[in-house]
Short mmCIF file of C-alpha atoms and ligand atoms in Angstrom, two decimals:
data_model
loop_
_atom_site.label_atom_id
_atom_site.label_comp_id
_atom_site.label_asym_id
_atom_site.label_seq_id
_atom_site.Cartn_x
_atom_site.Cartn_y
_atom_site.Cartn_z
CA UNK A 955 -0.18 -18.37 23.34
CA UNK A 956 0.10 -15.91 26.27
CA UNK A 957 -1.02 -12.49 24.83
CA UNK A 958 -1.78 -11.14 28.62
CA UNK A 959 0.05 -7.74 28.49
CA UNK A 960 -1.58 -7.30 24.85
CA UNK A 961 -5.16 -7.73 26.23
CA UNK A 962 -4.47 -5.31 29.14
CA UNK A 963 -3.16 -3.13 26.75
CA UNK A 964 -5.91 -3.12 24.47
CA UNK A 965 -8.58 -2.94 27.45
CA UNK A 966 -6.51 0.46 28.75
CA UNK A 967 -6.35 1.60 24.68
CA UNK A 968 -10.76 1.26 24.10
CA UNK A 969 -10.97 3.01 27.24
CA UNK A 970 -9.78 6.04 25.13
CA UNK A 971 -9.27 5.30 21.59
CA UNK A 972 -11.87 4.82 19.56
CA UNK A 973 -12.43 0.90 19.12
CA UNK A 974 -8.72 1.03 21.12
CA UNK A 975 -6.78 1.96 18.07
CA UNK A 976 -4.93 4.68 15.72
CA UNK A 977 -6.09 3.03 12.46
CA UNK A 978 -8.99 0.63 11.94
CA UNK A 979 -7.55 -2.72 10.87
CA UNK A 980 -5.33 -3.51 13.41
CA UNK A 981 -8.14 -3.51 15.66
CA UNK A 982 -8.66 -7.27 14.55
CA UNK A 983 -12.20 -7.30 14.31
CA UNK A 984 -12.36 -9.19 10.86
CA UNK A 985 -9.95 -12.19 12.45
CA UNK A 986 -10.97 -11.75 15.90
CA UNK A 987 -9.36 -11.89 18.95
CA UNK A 988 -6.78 -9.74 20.50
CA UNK A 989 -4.94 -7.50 18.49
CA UNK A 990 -1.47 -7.99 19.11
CA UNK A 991 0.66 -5.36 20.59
CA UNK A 992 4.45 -5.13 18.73
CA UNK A 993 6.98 -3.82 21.41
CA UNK A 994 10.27 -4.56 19.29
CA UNK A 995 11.45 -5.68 16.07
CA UNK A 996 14.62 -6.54 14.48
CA UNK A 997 15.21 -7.63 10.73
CA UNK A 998 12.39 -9.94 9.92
CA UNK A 999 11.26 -10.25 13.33
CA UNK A 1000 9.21 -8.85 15.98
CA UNK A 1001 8.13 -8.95 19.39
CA UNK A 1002 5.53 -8.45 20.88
CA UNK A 1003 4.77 -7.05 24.63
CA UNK A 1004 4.24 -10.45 26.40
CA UNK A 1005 7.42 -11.67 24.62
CA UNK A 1006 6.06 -13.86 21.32
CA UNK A 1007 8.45 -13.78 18.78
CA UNK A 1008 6.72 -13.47 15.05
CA UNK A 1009 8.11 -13.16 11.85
CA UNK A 1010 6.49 -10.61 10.36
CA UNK A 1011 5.36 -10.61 7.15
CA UNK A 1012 2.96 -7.42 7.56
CA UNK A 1013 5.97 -5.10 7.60
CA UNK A 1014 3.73 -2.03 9.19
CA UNK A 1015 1.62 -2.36 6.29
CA UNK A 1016 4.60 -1.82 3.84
CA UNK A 1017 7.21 0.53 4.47
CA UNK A 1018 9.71 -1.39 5.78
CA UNK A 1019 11.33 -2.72 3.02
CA UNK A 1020 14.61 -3.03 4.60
CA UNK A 1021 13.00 -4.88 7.94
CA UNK A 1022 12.60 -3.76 11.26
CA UNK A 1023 15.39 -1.21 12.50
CA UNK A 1024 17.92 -1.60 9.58
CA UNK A 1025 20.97 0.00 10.73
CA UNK A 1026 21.71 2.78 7.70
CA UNK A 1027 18.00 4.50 8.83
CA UNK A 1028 18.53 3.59 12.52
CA UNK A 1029 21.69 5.61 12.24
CA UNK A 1030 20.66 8.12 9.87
CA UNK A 1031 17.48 8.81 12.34
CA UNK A 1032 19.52 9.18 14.95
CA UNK A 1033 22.28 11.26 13.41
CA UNK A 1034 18.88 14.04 12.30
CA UNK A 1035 17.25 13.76 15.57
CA UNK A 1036 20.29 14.60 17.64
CA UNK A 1037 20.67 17.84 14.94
CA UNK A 1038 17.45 18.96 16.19
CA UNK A 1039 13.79 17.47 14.98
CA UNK A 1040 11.95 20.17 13.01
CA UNK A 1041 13.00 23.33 12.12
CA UNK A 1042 10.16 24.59 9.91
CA UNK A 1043 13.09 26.04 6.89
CA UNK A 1044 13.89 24.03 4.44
CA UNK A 1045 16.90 21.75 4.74
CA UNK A 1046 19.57 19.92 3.23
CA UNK A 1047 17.90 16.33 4.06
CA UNK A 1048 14.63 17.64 1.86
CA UNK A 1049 17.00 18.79 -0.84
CA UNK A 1050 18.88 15.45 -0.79
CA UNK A 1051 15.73 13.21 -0.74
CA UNK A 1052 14.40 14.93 -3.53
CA UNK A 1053 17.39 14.58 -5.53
CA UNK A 1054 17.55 10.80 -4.72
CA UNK A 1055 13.98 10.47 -5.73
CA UNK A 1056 14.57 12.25 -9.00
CA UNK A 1057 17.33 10.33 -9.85
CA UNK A 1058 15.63 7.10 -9.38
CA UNK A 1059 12.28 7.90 -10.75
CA UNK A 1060 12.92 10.68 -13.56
CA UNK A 1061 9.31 11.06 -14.36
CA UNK A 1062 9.45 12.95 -10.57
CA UNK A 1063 11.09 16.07 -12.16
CA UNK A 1064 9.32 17.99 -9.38
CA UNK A 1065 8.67 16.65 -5.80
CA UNK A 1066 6.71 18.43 -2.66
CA UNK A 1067 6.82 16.22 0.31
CA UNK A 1068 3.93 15.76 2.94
CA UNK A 1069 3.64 13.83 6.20
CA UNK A 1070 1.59 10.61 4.60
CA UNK A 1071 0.07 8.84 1.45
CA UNK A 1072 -3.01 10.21 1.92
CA UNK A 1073 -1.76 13.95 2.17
CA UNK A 1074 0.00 13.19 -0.91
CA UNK A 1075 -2.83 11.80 -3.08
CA UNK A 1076 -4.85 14.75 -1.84
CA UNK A 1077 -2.81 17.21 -2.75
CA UNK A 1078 -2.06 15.56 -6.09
CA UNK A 1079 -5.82 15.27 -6.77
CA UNK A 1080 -6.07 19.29 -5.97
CA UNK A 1081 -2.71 19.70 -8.36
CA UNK A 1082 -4.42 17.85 -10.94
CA UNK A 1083 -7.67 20.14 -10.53
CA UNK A 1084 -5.67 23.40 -10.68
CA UNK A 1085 -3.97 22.37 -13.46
CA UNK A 1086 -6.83 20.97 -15.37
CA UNK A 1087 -9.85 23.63 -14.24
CA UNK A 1088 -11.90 20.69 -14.12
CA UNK A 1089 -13.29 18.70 -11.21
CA UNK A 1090 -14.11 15.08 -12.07
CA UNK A 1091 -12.08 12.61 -10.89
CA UNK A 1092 -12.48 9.01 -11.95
CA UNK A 1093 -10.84 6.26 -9.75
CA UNK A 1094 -11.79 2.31 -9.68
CA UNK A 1095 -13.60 0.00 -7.37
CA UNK A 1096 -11.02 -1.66 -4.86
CA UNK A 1097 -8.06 0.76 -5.36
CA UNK A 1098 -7.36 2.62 -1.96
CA UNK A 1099 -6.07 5.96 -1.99
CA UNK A 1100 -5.94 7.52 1.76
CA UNK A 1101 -8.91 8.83 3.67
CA UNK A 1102 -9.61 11.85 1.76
CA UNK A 1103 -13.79 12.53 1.70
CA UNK A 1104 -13.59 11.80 -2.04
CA UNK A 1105 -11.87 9.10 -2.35
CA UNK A 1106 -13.65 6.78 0.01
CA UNK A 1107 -16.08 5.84 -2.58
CA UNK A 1108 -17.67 2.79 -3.95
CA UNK A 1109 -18.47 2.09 -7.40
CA UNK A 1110 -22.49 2.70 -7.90
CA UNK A 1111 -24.04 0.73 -10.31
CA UNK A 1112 -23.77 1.39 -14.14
CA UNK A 1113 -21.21 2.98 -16.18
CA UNK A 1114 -20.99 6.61 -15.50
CA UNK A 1115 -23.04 6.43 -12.01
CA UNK A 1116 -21.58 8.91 -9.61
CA UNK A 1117 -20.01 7.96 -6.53
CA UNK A 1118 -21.57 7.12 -3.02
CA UNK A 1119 -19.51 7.74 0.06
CA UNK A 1120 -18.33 4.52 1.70
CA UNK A 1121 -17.94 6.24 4.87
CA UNK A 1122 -20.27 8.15 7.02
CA UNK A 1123 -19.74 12.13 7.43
CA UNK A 1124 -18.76 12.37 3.31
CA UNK A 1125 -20.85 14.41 1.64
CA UNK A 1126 -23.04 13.39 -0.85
CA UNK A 1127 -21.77 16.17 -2.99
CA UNK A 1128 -18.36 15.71 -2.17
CA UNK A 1129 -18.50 12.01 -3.30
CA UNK A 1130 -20.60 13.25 -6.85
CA UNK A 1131 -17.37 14.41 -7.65
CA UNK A 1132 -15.39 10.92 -8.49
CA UNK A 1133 -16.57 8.48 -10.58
CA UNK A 1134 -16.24 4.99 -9.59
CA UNK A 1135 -15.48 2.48 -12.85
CA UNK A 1136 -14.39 -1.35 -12.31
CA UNK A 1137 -10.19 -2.54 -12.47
CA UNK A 1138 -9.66 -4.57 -15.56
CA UNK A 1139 -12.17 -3.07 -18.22
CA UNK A 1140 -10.64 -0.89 -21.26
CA UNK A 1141 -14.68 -0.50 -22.40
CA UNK A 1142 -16.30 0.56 -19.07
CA UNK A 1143 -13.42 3.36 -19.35
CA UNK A 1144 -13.46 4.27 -22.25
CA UNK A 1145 -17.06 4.71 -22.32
CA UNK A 1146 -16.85 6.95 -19.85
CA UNK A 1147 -14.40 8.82 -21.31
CA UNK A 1148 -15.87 9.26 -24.74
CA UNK A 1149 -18.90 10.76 -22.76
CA UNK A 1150 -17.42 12.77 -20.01
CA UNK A 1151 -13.60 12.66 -20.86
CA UNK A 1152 -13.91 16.90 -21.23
CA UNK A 1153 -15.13 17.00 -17.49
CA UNK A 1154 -12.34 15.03 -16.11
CA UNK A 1155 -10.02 16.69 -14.20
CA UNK A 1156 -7.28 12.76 -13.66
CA UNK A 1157 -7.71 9.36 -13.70
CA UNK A 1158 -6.29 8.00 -10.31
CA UNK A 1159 -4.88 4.45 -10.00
CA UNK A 1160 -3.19 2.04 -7.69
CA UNK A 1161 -1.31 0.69 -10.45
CA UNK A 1162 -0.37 -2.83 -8.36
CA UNK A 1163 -3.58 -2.79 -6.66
CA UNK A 1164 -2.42 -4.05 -3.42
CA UNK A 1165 -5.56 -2.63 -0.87
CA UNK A 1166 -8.17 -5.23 -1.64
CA UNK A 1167 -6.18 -7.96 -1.77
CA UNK A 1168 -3.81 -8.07 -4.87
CA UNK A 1169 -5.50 -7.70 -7.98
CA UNK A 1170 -2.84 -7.27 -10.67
CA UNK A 1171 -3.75 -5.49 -13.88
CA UNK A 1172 -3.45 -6.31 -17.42
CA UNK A 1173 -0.56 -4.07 -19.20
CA UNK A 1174 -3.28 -3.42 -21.91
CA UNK A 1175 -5.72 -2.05 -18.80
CA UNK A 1176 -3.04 0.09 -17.92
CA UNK A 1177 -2.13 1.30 -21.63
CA UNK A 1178 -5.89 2.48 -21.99
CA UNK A 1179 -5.58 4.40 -19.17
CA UNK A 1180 -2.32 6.29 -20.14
CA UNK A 1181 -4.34 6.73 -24.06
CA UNK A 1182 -7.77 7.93 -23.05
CA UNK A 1183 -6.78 10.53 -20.37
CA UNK A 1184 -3.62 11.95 -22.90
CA UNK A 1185 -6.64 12.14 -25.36
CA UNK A 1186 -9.13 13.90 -23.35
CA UNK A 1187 -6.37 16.42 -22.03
CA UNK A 1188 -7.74 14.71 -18.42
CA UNK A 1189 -4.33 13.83 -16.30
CA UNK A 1190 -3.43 10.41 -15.11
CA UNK A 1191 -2.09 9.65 -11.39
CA UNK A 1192 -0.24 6.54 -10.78
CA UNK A 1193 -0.75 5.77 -6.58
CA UNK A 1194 2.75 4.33 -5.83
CA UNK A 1195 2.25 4.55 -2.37
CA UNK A 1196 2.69 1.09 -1.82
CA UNK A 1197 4.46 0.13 -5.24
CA UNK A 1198 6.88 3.09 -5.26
CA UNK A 1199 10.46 2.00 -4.04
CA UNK A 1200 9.23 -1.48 -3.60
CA UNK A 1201 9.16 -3.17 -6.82
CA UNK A 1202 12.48 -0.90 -7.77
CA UNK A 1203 13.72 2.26 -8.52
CA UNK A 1204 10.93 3.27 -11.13
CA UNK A 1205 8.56 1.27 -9.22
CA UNK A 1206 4.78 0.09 -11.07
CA UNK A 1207 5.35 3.22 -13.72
CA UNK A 1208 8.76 1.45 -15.00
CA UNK A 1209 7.81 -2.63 -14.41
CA UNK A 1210 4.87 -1.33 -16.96
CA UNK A 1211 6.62 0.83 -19.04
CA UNK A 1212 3.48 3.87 -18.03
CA UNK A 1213 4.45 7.71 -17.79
CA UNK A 1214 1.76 9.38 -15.31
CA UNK A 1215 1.84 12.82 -15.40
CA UNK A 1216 1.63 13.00 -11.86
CA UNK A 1217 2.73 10.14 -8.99
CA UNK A 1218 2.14 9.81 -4.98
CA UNK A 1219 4.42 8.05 -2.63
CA UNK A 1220 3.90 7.33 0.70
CA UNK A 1221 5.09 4.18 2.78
CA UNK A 1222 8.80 2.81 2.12
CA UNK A 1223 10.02 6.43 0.34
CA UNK A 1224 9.88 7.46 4.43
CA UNK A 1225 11.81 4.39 5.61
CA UNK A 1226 9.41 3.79 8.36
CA UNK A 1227 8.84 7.67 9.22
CA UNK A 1228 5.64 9.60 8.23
CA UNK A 1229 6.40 10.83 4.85
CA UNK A 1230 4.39 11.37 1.73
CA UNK A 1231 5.22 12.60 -1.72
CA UNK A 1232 3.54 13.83 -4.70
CA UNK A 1233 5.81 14.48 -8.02
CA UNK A 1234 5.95 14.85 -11.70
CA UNK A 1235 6.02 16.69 -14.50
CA UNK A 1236 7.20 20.24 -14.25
CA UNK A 1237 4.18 21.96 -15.48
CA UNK A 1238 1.98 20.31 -13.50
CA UNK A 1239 3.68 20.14 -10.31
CA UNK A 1240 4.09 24.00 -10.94
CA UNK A 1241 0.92 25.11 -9.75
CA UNK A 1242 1.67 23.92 -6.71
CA UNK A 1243 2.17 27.06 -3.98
CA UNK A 1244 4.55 28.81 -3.81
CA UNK A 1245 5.02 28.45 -7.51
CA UNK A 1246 1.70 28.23 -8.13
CA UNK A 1247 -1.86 29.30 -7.26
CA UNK A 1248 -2.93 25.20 -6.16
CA UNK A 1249 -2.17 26.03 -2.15
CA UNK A 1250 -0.72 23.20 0.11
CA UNK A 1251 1.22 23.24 3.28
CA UNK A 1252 2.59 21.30 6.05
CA UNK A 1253 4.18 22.47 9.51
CA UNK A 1254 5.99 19.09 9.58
CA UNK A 1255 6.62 18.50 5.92
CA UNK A 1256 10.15 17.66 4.86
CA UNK A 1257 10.87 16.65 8.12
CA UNK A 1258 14.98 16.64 8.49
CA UNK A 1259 14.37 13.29 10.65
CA UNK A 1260 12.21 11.35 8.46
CA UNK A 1261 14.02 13.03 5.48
CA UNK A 1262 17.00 11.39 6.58
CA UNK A 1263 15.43 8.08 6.85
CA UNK A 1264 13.75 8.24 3.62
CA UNK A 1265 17.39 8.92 1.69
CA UNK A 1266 19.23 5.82 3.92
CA UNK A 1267 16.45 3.72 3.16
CA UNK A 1268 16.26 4.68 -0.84
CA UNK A 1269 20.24 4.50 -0.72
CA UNK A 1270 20.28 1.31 1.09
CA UNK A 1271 17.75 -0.13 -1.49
CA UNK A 1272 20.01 0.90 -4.32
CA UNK A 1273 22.82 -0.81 -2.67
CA UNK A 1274 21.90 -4.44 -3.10
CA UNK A 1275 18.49 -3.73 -1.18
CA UNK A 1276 15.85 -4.34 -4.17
CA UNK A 1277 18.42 -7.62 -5.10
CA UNK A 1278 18.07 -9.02 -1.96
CA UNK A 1279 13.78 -7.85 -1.07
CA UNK A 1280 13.79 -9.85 -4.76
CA UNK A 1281 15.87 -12.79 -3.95
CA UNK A 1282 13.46 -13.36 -0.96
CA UNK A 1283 10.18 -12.68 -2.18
CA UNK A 1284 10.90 -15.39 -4.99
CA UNK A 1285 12.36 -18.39 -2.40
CA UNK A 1286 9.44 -17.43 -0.61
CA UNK A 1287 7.22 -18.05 -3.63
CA UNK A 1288 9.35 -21.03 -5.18
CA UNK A 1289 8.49 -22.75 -1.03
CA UNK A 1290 4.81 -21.52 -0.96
CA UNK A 1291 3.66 -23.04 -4.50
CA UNK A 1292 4.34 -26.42 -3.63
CA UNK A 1293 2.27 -26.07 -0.22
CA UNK A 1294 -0.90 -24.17 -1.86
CA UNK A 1295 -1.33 -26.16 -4.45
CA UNK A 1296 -3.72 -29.08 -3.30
CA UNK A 1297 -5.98 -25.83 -1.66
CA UNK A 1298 -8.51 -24.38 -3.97
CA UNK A 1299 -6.16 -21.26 -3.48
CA UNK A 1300 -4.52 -18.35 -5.28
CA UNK A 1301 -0.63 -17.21 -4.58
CA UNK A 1302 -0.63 -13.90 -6.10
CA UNK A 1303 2.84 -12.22 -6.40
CA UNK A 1304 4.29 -9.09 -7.70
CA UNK A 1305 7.76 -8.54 -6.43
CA UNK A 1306 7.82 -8.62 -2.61
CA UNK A 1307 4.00 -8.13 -2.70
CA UNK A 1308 1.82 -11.37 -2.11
CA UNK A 1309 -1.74 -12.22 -1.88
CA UNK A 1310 -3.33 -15.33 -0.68
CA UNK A 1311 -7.01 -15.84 -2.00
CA UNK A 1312 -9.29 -18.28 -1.73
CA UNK A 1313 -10.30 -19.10 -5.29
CA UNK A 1314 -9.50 -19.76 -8.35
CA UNK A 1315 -8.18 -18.26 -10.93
CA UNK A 1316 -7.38 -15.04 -8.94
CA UNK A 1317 -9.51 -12.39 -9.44
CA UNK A 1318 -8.42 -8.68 -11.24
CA UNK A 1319 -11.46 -6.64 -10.11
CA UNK A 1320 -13.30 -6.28 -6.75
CA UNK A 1321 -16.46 -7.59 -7.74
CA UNK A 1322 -14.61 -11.03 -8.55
CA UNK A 1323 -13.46 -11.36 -5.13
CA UNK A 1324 -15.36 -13.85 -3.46
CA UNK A 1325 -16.62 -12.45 0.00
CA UNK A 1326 -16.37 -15.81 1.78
CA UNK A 1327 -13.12 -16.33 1.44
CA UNK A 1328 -12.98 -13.68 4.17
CA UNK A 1329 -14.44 -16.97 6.68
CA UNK A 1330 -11.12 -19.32 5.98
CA UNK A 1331 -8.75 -16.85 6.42
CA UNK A 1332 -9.75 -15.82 9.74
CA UNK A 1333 -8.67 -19.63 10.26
CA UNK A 1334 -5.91 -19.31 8.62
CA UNK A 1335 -4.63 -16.08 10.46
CA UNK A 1336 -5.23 -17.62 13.59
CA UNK A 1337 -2.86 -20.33 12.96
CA UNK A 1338 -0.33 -18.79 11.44
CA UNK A 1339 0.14 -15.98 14.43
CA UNK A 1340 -0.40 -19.20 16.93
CA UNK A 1341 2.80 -20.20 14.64
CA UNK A 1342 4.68 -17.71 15.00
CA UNK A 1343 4.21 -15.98 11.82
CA UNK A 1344 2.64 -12.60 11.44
CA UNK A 1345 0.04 -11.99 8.57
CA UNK A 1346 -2.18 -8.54 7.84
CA UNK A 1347 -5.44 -9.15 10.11
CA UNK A 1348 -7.52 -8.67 7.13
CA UNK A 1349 -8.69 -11.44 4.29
CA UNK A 1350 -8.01 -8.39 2.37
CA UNK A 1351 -4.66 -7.10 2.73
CA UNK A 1352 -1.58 -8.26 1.14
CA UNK A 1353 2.09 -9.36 3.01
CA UNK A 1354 4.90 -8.27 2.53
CA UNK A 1355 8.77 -9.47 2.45
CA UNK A 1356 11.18 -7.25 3.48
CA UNK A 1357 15.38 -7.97 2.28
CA UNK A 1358 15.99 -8.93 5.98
CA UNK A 1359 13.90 -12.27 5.59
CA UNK A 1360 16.66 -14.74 5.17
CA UNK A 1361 16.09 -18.16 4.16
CA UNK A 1362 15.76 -19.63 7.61
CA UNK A 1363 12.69 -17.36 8.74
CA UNK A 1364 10.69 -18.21 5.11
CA UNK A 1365 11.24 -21.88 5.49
CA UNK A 1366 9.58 -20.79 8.89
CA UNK A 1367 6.44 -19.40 6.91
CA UNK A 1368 6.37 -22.87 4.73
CA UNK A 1369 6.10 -24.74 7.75
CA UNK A 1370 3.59 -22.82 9.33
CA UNK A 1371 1.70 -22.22 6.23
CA UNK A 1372 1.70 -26.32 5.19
CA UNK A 1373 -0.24 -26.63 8.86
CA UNK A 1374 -2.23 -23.15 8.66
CA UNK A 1375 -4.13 -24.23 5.47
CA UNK A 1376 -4.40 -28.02 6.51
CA UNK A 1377 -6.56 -26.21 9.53
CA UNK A 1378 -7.87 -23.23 7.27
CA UNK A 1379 -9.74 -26.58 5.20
CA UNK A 1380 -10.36 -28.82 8.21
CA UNK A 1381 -13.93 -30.74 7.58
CA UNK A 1382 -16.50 -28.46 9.39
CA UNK A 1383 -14.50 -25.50 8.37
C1 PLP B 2015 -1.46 3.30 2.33
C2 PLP B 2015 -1.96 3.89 1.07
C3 PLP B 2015 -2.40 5.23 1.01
C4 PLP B 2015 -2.53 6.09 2.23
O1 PLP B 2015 -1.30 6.30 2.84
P1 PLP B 2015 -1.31 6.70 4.41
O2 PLP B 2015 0.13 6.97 4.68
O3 PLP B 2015 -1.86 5.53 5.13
O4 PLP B 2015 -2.16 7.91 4.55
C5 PLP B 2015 -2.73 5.74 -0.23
N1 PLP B 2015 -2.65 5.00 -1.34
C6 PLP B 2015 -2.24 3.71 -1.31
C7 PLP B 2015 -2.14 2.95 -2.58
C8 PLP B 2015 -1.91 3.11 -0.10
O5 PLP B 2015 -1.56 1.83 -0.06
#
């Protein structure tokens, strides 16, 4: 596999970027080898600068629901941009998104739109503060929320231990303020909300959560959440960032029947453009400047461009979009569960969101996940891009379908898959 132009790429990228990229993982360094740079894509497929064709099942991490370049957002982007890019007033595009999103997902009965997922959990967190006039915030080991100092922390030991940054240059203090409880345990949480539930400002949650892998939650889990915070007057934040608009209209809230009071959208909501969302109920969303006294900003937010390609991509979606991203993902199960089923493998799936672990049964919590799994995958990544088929670089990260994958490209994935894992659990392996 020639990947010549990629490797001269990626020597010209370290010799400014820091470790040659604009976001960690696609460095490669838990596969190895060169990272692979994308130059085109089209539907299910991309290209990359020395001319491999891939089917890509990593989708730019998620947003692109549709595929690469569908034509309602190429048009609709194109349509904005020539209109001019930013304007810095509000617009009709913001006005129309927000009335899409509303009418999709009516627990959004107010919306502010940012320029990523991370903006929007942050500014959700600080809504939910405001609102509250509390500051604890209690999120769970293995759910990703953006790069905001407090929310890149690990569980400590123990129930109610506070947080320790998982990244250097968070303060200590910073991170004291979330709490860090396991996924899948009603009693851990409820423990610590019987004995701090008055300090807690929101319970945050990836409710599919798709950042560790795929560890999908008991309704029950869920329910407790939704019970405990309502009791403690603390409020509870569903992260849709990569669930919103991808498992349907309502997204994780409606598949499990959960009313947040407050949500966060990032990812396919932008249709491949930097956009962000938070949104909820009235009162809380409210505080929110210039309503409210909870201040947050953005020179680019409510872009008219990305605007526009949120609303074709939503509207697209509606229009046979979410029956055709679910027709896909289950052929695309229905060939894969024939193929992993000698391996001592999981195929997790929710919707158009798949994991592939190495154990079994598959795990629900972070601490469950088996570590060296991490070793075959690297294997199996490198055979399945040598194959022509694009996965996440990361034991860790989920893949995607998009509605564009046809039958012809997944039967592609079975193929390479059958021969990926036959190499993944070569003897010596
Ligand atoms: C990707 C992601 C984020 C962060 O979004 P960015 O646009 O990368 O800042 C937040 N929460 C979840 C659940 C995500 O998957």
């Amino acid at each position: 596999m020639n990947l010549e132009r990629s490797r001269a790429l990626f020597e010209r990228a370290q010799a400014l970027l820091p470790g040659g990229v604009s976001s960690p993982v696609r460095a490669f360094r838990s596969v190895g080898g060169t990272p692979v740079f994308l130059a085109r894509g089209e539907g299910p497929l991309a290209w990359d600068e020395d001319g491999n064709r891939y089917v890509d099942l990593c989708m730019s991490w998620g947003p692109l629901a549709l595929g690469h370049a569908p034509a309602p957002v190429v048009e609709a982007v194109t349509a904005a941009a020539a209109l001019g890019t930013s304007f810095g007033t509000p617009t009709a595009a913001e006005v129309a998104l927000a009335e899409t999103v509303a009418r999709l997902q009516p627990l959004a009965e107010r919306v502010r739109f940012v320029s990523s997922g991370t903006e929007a959990v942050m500014s959700a967190v600080r809504a939910a503060r405001g609102f509250t006039g509390r500051d604890l915030l209690v999120k769970f080991d293995g759910c990703y929320h953006g790069h905001a100092d407090y929310l890149l922390v690990k569980a400590g030991s123990g129930l109610a231990t506070s947080g320790q940054p998982d990244s250097a240059g968070v303060p200590a203090a910073v991170a004291a303020t979330t709490v860090v409880l396991p996924l899948d345990d009603e009693a851990a949480f409820r423990a610590l909300m019987s004995a701090r539930g008055a300090e807690v400002a929101a319970v945050i949650v990836e409710p599919v959560p798709a950042n560790c892998g795929l560890l999908l939650q008991r309704p029950e889990f869920l329910a407790a959440l939704r019970e405990e915070t309502t009791r403690h007057g603390a409020l509870l934040i569903l992260d849709e960032v990569i669930s919103g608009f991808r498992l349907g209209p309502g997204g994780a809230a409606a598949h499990y029947g959960i009313a947040p009071d407050l949500l966060t959208y990032g990812k396919v909501i932008g249709g491949g453009l930097p956009v962000g969302a938070y949104a909820g109920r009235r009162e809380v969303m409210e505080v929110v400047a210039p309503a409210g006294p909870v201040y947050q900003a953005g020179t680019l937010s409510g872009n008219p461009v990305a605007m526009s390609a949120g609303r074709a991509m939503l509207e697209a979606l509606e229009r046979g979009g979410w029956a055709r991203l679910e027709a896909a993902s289950a052929t695309l199960e229905a060939l894969l569960r024939p193929i992993v089923e000698p391996y001592p493998v999981s195929l997790v799936r929710l919707g158009s969101i798949f994991w592939l672990v190495f154990q079994r049964p598959a795990p629900r919590a972070w601490h469950q996940v088996e570590r060296a799994g991490a070793e075959r995958y690297k294997r199996l990544h490198r055979a399945m891009l040598e194959r022509g088929v694009y996965l996440a670089p990361s034991a860790f990260e989920v893949f995607f379908t998009s509605a564009a994958h046809g039958d012809d490209v997944l039967r592609e994935v079975a193929d390479a898959m059958r021969e990926a894992l036959a190499i993944a659990f070569e003897e010596g392996a």
